[in-house]
GROMACS .gro file of C-alpha atoms in nm:
model
   50
    1UNK     CA    1  -2.086   5.621   1.152
    2UNK     CA    2  -2.059   5.406   0.843
    3UNK     CA    3  -2.114   5.511   0.483
    4UNK     CA    4  -2.039   5.405   0.127
    5UNK     CA    5  -1.802   5.619  -0.079
    6UNK     CA    6  -2.006   5.762  -0.368
    7UNK     CA    7  -1.790   6.026  -0.537
    8UNK     CA    8  -1.429   6.122  -0.479
    9UNK     CA    9  -1.181   6.371  -0.625
   10UNK     CA   10  -0.826   6.261  -0.534
   11UNK     CA   11  -0.681   6.606  -0.613
   12UNK     CA   12  -0.899   6.790  -0.361
   13UNK     CA   13  -0.951   6.484  -0.139
   14UNK     CA   14  -1.324   6.560  -0.131
   15UNK     CA   15  -1.641   6.389  -0.240
   16UNK     CA   16  -1.964   6.239  -0.111
   17UNK     CA   17  -2.059   5.931   0.085
   18UNK     CA   18  -2.400   5.765   0.096
   19UNK     CA   19  -2.565   5.682   0.426
   20UNK     CA   20  -2.760   5.357   0.459
   21UNK     CA   21  -3.082   5.541   0.369
   22UNK     CA   22  -2.925   5.676   0.046
   23UNK     CA   23  -2.868   6.029   0.175
   24UNK     CA   24  -2.554   6.183   0.018
   25UNK     CA   25  -2.321   6.359   0.263
   26UNK     CA   26  -2.031   6.572   0.136
   27UNK     CA   27  -1.682   6.548   0.286
   28UNK     CA   28  -1.363   6.743   0.231
   29UNK     CA   29  -0.991   6.706   0.301
   30UNK     CA   30  -1.050   6.803   0.664
   31UNK     CA   31  -1.234   6.472   0.710
   32UNK     CA   32  -0.917   6.288   0.612
   33UNK     CA   33  -0.705   6.504   0.841
   34UNK     CA   34  -0.939   6.471   1.142
   35UNK     CA   35  -1.041   6.107   1.113
   36UNK     CA   36  -0.895   5.763   1.077
   37UNK     CA   37  -0.967   5.747   0.704
   38UNK     CA   38  -0.636   5.738   0.521
   39UNK     CA   39  -0.728   5.679   0.159
   40UNK     CA   40  -0.989   5.574  -0.091
   41UNK     CA   41  -0.883   5.347  -0.373
   42UNK     CA   42  -1.065   5.297  -0.704
   43UNK     CA   43  -1.263   4.978  -0.750
   44UNK     CA   44  -1.430   4.828  -1.056
   45UNK     CA   45  -1.739   5.015  -1.167
   46UNK     CA   46  -1.612   5.359  -1.067
   47UNK     CA   47  -1.664   5.300  -0.696
   48UNK     CA   48  -1.411   5.348  -0.421
   49UNK     CA   49  -1.302   5.129  -0.133
   50UNK     CA   50  -1.209   5.273   0.205
   0.00000   0.00000   0.00000
């Protein structure tokens, strides 16, 4: 699955991603622990890069 990071709280390691159709999907710290995603870093415009 691929998505665009939409919101992110680095303290709780949670936020939302947007699917290709614009549907927001929440994620929490468990997503980091269970998957290959290691970090999100801030980008210009308040977005995040994976």
